[in-house]
Tab-separated table of C-alpha atoms and ligand atoms in Angstrom:
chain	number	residue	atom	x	y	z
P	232	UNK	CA	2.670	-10.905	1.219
P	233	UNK	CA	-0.589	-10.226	2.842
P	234	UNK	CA	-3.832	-10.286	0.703
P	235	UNK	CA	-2.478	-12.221	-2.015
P	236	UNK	CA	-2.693	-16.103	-2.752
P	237	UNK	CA	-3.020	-18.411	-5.451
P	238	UNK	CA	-6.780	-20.540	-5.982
P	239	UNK	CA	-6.624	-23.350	-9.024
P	240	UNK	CA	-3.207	-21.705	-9.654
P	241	UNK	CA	-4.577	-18.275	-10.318
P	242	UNK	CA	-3.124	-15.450	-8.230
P	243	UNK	CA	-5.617	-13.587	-6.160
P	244	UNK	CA	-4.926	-10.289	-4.452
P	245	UNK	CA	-8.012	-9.561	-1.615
P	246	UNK	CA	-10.473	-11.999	-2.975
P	247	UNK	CA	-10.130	-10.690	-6.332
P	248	UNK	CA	-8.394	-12.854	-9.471
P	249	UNK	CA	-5.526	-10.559	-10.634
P	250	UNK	CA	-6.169	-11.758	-14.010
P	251	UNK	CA	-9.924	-10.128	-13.971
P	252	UNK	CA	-8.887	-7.088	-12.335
P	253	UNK	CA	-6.074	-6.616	-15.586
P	254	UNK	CA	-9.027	-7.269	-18.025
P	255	UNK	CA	-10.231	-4.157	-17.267
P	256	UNK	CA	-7.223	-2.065	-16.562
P	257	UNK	CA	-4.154	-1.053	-18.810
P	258	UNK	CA	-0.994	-2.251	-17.363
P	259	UNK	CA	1.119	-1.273	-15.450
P	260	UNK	CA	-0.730	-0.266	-12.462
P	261	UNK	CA	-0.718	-0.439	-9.143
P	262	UNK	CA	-3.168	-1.616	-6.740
P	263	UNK	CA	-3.878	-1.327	-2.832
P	264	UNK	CA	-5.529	-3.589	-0.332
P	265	UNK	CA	-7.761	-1.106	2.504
P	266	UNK	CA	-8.088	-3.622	4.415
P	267	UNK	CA	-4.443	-4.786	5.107
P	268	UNK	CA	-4.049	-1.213	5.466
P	269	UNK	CA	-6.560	-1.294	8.243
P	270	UNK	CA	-5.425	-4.471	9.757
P	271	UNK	CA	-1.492	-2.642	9.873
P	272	UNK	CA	-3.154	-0.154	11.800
P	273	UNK	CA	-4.821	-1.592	14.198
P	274	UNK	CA	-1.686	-3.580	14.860
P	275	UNK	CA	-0.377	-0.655	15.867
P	276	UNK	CA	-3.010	1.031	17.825
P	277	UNK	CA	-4.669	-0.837	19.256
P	278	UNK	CA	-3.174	-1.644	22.697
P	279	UNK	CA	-1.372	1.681	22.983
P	280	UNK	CA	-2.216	3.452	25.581
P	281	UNK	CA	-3.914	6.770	25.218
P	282	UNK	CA	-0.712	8.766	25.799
P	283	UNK	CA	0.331	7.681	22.088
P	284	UNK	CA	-0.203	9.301	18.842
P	285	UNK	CA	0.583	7.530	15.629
P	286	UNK	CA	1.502	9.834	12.739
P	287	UNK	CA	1.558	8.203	9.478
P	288	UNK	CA	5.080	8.846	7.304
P	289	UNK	CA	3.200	10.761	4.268
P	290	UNK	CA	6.370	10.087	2.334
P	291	UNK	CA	5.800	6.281	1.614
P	292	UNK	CA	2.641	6.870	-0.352
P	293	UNK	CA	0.691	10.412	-0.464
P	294	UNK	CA	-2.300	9.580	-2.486
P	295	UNK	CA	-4.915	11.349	-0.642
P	296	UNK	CA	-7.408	8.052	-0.820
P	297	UNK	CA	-4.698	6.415	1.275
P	298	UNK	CA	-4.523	9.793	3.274
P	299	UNK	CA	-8.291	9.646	4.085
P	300	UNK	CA	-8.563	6.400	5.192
P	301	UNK	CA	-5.746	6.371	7.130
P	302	UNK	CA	-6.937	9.303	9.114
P	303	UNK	CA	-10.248	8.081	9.145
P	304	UNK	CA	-8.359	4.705	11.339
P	305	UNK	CA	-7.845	7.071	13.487
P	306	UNK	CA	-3.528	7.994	12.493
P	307	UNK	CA	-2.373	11.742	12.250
P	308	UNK	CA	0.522	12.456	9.634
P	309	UNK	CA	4.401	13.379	9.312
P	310	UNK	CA	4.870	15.598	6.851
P	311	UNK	CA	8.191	17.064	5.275
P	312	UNK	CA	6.777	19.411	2.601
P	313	UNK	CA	4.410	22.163	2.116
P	314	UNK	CA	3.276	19.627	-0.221
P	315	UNK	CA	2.866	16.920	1.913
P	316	UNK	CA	1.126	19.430	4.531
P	317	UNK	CA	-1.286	20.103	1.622
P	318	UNK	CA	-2.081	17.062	0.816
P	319	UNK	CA	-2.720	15.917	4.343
P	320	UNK	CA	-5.281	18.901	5.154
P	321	UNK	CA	-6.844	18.149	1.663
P	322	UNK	CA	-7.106	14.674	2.673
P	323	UNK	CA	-9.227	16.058	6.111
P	324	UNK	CA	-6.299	15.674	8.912
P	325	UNK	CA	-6.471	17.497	11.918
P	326	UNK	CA	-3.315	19.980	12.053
P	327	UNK	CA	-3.176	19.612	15.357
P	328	UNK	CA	-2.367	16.006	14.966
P	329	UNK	CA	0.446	16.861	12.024
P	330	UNK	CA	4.445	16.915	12.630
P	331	UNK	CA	6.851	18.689	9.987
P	332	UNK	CA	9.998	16.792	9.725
P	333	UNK	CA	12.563	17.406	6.868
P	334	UNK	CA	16.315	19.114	6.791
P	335	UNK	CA	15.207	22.221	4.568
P	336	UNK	CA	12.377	23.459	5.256
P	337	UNK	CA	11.889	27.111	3.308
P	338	UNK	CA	10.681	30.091	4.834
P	339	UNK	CA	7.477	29.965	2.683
P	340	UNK	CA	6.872	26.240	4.128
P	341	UNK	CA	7.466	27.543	7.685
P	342	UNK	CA	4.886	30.143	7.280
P	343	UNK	CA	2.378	27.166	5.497
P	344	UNK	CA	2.866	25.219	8.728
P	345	UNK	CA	2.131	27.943	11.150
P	346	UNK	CA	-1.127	29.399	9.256
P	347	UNK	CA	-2.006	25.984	9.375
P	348	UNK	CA	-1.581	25.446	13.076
P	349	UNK	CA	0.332	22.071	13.011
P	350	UNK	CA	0.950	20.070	16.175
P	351	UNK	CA	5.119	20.533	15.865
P	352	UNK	CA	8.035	21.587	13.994
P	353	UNK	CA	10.440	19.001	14.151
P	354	UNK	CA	13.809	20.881	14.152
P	355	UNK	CA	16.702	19.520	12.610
P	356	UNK	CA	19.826	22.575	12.701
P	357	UNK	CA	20.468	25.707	14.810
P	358	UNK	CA	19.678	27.923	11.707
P	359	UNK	CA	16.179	26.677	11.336
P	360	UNK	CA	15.327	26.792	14.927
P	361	UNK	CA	15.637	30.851	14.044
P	362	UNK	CA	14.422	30.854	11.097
P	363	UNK	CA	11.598	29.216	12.036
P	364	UNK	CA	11.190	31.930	15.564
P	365	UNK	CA	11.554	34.782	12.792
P	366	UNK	CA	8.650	33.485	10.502
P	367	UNK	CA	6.606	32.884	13.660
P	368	UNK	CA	7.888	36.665	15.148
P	369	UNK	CA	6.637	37.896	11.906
P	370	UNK	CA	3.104	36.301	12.548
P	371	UNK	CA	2.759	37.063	15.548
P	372	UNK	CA	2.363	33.660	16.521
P	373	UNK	CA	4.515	31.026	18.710
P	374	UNK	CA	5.943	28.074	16.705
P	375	UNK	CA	5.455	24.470	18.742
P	376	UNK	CA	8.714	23.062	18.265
P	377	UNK	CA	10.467	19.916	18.859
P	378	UNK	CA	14.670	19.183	18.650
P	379	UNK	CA	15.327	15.673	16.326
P	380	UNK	CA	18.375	14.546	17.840
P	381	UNK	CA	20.610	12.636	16.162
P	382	UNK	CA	21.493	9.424	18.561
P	383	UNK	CA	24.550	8.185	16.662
P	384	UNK	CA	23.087	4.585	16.514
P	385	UNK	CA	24.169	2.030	13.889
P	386	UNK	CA	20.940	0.149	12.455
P	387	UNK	CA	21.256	-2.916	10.146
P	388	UNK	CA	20.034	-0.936	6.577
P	389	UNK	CA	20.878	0.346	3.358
P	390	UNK	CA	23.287	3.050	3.747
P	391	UNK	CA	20.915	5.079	1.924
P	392	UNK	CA	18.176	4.759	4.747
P	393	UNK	CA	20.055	5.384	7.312
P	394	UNK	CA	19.305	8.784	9.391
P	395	UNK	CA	20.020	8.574	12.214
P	396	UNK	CA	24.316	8.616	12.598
P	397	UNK	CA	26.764	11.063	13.002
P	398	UNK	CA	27.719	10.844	9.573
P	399	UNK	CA	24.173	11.512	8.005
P	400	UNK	CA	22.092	14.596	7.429
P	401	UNK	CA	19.392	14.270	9.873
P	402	UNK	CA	18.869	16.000	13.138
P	403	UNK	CA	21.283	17.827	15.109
P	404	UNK	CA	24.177	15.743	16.850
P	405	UNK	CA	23.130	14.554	20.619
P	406	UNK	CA	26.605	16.820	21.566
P	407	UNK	CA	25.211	20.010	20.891
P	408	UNK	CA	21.493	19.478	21.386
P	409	UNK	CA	21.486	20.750	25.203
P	410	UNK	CA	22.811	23.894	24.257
P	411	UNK	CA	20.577	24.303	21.412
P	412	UNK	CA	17.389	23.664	23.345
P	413	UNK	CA	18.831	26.442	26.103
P	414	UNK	CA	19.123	28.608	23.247
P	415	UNK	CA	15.663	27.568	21.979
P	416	UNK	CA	13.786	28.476	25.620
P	417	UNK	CA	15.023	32.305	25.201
P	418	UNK	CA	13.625	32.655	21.938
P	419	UNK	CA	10.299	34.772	21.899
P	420	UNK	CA	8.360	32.942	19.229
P	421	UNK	CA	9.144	29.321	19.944
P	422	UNK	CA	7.681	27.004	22.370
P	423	UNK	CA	9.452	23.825	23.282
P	424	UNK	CA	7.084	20.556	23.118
P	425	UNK	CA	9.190	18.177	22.236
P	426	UNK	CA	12.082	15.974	21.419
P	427	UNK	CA	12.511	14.004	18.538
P	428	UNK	CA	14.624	11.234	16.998
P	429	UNK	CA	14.789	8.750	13.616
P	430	UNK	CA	16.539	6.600	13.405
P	431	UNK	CA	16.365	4.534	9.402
P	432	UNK	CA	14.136	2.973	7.813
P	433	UNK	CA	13.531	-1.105	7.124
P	434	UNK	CA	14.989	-1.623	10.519
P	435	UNK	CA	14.311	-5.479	11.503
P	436	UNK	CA	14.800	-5.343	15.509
P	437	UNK	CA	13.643	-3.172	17.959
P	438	UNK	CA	17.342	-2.582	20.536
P	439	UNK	CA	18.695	0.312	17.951
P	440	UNK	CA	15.186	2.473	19.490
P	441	UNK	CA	16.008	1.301	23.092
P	442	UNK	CA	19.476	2.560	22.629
P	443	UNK	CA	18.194	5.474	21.034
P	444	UNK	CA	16.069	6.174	23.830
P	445	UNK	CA	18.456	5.415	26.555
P	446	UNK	CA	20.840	8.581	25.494
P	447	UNK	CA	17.634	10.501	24.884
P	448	UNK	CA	16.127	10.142	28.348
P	449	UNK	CA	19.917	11.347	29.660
P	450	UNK	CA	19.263	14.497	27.836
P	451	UNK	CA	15.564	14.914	29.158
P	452	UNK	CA	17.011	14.740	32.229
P	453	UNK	CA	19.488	17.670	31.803
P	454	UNK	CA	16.862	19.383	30.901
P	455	UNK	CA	14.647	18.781	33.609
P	456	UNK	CA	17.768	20.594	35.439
P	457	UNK	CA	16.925	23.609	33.490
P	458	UNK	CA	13.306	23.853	33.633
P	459	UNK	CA	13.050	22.863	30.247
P	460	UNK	CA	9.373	20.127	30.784
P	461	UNK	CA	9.102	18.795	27.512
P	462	UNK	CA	5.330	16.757	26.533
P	463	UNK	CA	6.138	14.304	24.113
P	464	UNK	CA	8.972	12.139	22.945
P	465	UNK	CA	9.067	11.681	19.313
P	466	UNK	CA	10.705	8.044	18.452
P	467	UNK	CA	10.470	8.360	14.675
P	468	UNK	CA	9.172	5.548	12.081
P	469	UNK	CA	11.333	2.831	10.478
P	470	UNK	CA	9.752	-1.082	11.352
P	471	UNK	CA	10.768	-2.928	8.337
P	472	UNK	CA	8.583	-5.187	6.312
P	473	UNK	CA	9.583	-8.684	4.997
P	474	UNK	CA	10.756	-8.162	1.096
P	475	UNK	CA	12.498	-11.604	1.334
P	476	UNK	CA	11.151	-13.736	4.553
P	477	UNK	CA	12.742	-11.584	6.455
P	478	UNK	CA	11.880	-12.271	10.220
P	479	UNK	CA	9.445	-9.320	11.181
P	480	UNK	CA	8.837	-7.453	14.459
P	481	UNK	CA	5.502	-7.813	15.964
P	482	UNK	CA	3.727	-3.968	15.840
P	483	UNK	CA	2.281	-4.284	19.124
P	484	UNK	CA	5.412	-5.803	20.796
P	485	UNK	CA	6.924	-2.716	19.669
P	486	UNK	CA	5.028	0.029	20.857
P	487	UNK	CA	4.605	-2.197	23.905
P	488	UNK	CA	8.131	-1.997	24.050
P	489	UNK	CA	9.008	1.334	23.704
P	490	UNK	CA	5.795	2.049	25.915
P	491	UNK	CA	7.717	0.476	28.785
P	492	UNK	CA	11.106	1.892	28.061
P	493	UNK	CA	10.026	5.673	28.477
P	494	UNK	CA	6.968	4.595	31.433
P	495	UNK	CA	8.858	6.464	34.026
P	496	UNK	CA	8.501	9.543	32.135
P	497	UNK	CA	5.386	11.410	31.804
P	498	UNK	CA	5.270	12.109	28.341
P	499	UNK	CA	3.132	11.308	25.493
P	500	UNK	CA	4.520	9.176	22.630
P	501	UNK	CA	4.675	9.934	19.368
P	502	UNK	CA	5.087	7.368	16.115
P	503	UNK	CA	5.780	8.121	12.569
P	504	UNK	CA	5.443	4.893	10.331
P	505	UNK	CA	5.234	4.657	7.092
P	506	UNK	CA	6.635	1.700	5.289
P	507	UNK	CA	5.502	-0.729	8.027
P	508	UNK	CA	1.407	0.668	7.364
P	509	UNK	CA	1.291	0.782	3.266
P	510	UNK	CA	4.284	-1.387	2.327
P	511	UNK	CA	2.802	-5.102	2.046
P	512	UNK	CA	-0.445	-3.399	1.102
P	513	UNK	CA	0.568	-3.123	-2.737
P	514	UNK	CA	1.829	-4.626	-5.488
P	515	UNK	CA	2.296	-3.387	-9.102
P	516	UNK	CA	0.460	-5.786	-11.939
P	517	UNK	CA	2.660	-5.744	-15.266
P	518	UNK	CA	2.964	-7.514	-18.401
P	519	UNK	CA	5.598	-9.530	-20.081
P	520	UNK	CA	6.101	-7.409	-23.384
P	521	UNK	CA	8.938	-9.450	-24.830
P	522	UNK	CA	10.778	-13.360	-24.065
P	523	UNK	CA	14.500	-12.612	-24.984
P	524	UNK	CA	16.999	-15.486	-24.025
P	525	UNK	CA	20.887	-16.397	-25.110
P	526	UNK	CA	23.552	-17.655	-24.604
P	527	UNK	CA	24.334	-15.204	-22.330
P	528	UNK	CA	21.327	-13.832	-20.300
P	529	UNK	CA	17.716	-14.413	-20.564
P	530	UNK	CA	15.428	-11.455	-19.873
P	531	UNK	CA	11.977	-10.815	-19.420
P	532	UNK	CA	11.010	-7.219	-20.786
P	533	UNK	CA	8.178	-6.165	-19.026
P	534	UNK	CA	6.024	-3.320	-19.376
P	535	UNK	CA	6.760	-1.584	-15.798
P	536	UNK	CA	10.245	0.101	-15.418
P	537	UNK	CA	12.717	2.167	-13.422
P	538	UNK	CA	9.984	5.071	-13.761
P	539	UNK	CA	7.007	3.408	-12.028
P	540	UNK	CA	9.276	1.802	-9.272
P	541	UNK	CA	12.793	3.128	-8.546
P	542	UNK	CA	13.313	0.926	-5.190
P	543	UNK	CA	15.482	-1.611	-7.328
P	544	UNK	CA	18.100	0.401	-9.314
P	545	UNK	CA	17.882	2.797	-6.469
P	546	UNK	CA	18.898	0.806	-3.313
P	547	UNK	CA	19.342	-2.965	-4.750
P	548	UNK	CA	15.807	-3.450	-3.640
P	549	UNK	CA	14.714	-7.024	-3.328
P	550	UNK	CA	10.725	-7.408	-4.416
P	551	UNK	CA	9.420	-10.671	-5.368
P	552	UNK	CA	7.924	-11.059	-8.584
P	553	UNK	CA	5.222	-13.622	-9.176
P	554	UNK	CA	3.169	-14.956	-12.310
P	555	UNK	CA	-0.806	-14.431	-12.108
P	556	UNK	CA	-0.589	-18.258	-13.771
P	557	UNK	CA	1.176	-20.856	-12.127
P	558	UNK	CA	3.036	-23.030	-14.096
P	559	UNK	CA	4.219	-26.588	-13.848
P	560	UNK	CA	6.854	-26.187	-16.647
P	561	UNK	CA	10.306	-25.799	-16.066
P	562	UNK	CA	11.760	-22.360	-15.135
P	563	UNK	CA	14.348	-20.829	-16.710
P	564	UNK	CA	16.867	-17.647	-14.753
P	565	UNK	CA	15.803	-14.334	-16.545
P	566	UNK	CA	16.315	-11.077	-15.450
P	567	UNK	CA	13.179	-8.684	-15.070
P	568	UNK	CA	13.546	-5.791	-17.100
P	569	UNK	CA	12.104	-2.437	-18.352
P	570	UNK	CA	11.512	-0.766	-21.777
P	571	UNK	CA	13.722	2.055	-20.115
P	572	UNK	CA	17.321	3.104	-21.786
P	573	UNK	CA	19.091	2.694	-18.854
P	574	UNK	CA	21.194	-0.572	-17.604
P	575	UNK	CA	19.991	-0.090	-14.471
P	576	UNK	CA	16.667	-0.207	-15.567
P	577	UNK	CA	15.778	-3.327	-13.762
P	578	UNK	CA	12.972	-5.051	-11.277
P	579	UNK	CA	14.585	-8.094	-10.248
P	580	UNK	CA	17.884	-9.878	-11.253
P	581	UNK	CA	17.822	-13.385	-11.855
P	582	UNK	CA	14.578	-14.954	-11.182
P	583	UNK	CA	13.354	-18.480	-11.874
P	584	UNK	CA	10.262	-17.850	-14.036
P	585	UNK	CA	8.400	-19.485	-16.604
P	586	UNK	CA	6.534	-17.009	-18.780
P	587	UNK	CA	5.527	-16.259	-22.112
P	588	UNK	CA	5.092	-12.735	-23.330
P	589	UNK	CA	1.360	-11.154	-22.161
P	590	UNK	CA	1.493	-13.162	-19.109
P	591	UNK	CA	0.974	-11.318	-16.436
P	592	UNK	CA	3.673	-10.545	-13.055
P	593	UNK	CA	3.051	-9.202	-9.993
P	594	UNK	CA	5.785	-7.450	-8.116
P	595	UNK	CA	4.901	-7.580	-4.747
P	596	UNK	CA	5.342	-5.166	-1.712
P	597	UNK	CA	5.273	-1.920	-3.615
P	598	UNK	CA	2.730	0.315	-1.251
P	599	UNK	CA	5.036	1.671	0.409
P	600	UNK	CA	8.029	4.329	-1.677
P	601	UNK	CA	6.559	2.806	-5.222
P	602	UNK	CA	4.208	4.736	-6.635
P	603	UNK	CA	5.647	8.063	-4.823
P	604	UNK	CA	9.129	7.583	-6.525
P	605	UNK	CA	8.081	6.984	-9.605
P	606	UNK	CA	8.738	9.437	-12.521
P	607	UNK	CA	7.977	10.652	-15.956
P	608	UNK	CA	11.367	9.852	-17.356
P	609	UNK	CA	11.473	9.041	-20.998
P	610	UNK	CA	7.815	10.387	-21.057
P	611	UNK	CA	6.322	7.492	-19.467
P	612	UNK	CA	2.891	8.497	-18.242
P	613	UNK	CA	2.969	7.571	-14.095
P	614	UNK	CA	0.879	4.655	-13.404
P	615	UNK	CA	-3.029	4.448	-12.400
P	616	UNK	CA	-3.595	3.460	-8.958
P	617	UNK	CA	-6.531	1.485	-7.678
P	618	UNK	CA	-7.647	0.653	-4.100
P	619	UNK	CA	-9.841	-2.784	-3.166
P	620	UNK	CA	-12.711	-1.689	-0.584
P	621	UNK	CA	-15.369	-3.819	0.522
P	622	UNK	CA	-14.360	-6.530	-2.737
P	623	UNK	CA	-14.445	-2.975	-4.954
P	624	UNK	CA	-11.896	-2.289	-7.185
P	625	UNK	CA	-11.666	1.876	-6.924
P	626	UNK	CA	-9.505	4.222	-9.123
P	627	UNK	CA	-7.484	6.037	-6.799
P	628	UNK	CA	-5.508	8.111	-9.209
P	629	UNK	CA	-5.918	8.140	-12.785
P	630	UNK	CA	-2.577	7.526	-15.153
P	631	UNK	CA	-0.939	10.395	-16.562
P	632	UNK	CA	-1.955	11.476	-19.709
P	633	UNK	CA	0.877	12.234	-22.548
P	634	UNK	CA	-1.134	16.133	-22.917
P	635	UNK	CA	-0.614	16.244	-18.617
P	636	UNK	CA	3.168	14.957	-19.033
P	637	UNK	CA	3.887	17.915	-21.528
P	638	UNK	CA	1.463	20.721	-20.393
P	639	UNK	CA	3.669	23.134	-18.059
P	640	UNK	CA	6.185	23.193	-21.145
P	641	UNK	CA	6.387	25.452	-24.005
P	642	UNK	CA	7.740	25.358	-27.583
L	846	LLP	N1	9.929	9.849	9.910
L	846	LLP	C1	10.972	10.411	9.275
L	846	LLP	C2	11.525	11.649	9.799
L	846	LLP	C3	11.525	9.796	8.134
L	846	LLP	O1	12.573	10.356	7.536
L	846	LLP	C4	10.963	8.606	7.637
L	846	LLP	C5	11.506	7.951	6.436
L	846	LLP	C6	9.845	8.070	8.322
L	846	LLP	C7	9.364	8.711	9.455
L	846	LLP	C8	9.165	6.803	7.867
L	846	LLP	O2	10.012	5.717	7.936
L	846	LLP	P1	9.436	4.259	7.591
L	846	LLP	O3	8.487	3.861	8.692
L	846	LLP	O4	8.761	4.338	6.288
L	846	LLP	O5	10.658	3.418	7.531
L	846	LLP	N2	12.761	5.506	-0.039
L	846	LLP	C9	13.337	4.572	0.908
L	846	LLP	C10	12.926	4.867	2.336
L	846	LLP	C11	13.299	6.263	2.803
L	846	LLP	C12	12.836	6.542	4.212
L	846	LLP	C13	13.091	7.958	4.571
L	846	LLP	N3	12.556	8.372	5.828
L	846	LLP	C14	12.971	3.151	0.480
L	846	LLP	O6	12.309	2.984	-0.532
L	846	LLP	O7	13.378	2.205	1.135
């Protein structure tokens, strides 16, 4: 994973011994690197051509530090809540550089967006397409809109994190969209921009977005036919990260890619990664609370659970867990577990370690869907998050407190 590496057999993560940064800081917690966050970045941008715009998946990690200083490298945002969209703009984001994805929006988060004057809606049914011209009729206002289409194309991911087939939720099925976007250009209040797809997420090759692009450009065409000129193409996030030495795709091969694929169409390019930016950017620092072995199973019982990172008992997710200390001793095969009541409490299953309890583990690749998923459940106060700037160690969000956990209920 990027930033971190053992010196004298002490783990460092961005110059920094992990083991001095815990001194200081009750575990668990979680912990950013800016600049592998920068460095993701500029993997992406920086030979894209200026007909690109890369908006940043606010979904894998919201904290509005991260926010900031990814706008401030120059990204704009993909947002699927009134939430998100408020966080963005707190976070200083130019509206005109945010897209509104999602498969519900609410009246109330239509009208957020259009007050706000957002770049697009990304439209994902026929029945938001008018709800979203009656909120903008009611405004007096035109809504920018764009049509996610669902390609029907198999990618190689978790069933869970896969959007973009005929099966799943997402967008409206490549079938019908002609007829919706006909429908669309009579409408008084909307404005067609766009067209949008996604795909998954933790894809590993880069065909699935030439194939999703090939039966998008046939509809583009069809509706060049019928006057419809769209200005961008919106290909969607979803580069996967290596959890497991998993082979990665090159960032700039991509977009040089997909820059290729649509160059005989004049239409600006639009990118919404997420996992690929924060992902390898973060791990989560916990401590070994309790050494239980026999006959049976050995487990470690850690002091980070289920509730500060879901990915494992969610999806099977694989995250490699490391000691601060190396050891020479033998390992033994425990399993990595939480204080949670819940069997499927769990951060990794059977994992040669050797540790003794208040060592301290690192569980690595967690910037991206950690923090964000995590949860109060069995009143566990959410973990602090800290980011390392310029060899600064910088409280990005402060744990919860048990008086915050409780303080919107009543007895
Ligand atoms: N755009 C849209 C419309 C999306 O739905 C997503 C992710 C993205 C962009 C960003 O995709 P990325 O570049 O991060 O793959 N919680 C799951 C991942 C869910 C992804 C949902 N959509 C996980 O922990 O693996």
């Amino acid at each position: 994973m990027k930033s971190l590496e053992y010196k004298n057999d002490n783990l460092f993560f961005d110059g920094i011994a992990i083991e001095d940064i815990a001194k200081n800081i009750k575990t668990p917690f979680y912990i950013y690197s800016e600049d592998s966050i920068k460095k993701n970045i500029k993997d992406y941008i920086s030979d894209a051509s200026q007909k690109t715009l890369f908006c940043y998946s606010v979904k894998a990690n919201s904290n509005l530090s991260l926010l900031k200083l990814i706008a401030s490298q120059g990204m704009g945002f993909d947002v699927v809540s009134k939430g998100e969209l408020h966080r963005a703009i707190k976070a200083g984001a130019n509206p005109k550089r945010i897209v509104y994805s999602g498969v519900g929006k609410t009246k109330e988060e239509i009208a957020y967006a259009l007050n706000n004057k957002i770049l697009c809606f990304n439209v994902e049914s026929e029945e938001e397409l008018f709800a979203i011209n009656s909120q903008a009729s009611l405004m007096k206002l035109k809504a920018d809109i764009s049509i996610r289409i669902n390609p029907d194309v198999k990618v190689k991911t978790h069933p869970y994190i896969s959007t973009g087939m005929r099966e799943n939720k997402f967008g409206i099925a490549y079938e019908d969209a002609f007829e919706i976007y006909k429908k669309a250009k009579q409408l008084d209040s909307i404005n067609i921009v766009g067209i949008d797809f996604h795909i998954g997420s933790q894809i590993m090759s880069i065909e699935p977005y030439l194939d999703s692009i090939a039966s998008v450009k046939k509809l583009i065409q069809k509706l060049d036919t019928i006057d419809i000129k769209l200005s961008h193409i919106d290909v969607g996030g979803g580069l996967g990260i290596s959890y497991k030495g998993e082979k990665l795709v090159d960032k700039s091969e991509y977009v040089k890619t997909i820059i290729n694929s649509l160059s005989d169409l004049d239409l600006n390019i639009i990118f919404e990664p997420g996992r690929s930016i924060v992902g390898d950017c973060g791990i989560l620092v916990s401590q070994v609370q309790y050494v239980k072995e026999s006959s049976a199973k050995n487990f470690l019982i850690i002091d980070a659970s289920m509730s500060e990172l879901m990915r494992p008992p969610l999806y099977g997710a694989y995250h490699e867990i490391t000691p601060t200390r190396k050891s020479e001793m033998p390992n033994k095969v425990y399993d990595v577990v939480g204080p949670v009541c819940e069997s499927s409490d769990f951060i990794g299953k059977e994992r040669k370690l050797n540790c003794k309890s208040g060592d301290l583990l690192v569980i690595q690749d967690v910037g991206a869907y950690g923090s964000v998923l995590s949860s109060n459940y069995n009143t566990r106060p959410r973990p602090a998050e800290y980011m390392i700037s310029n060899s600064e160690i910088k409280l990005i969000r402060s744990a919860d407190t048990l008086d915050q956990i409780i303080e919107n209920e009543s007895c």
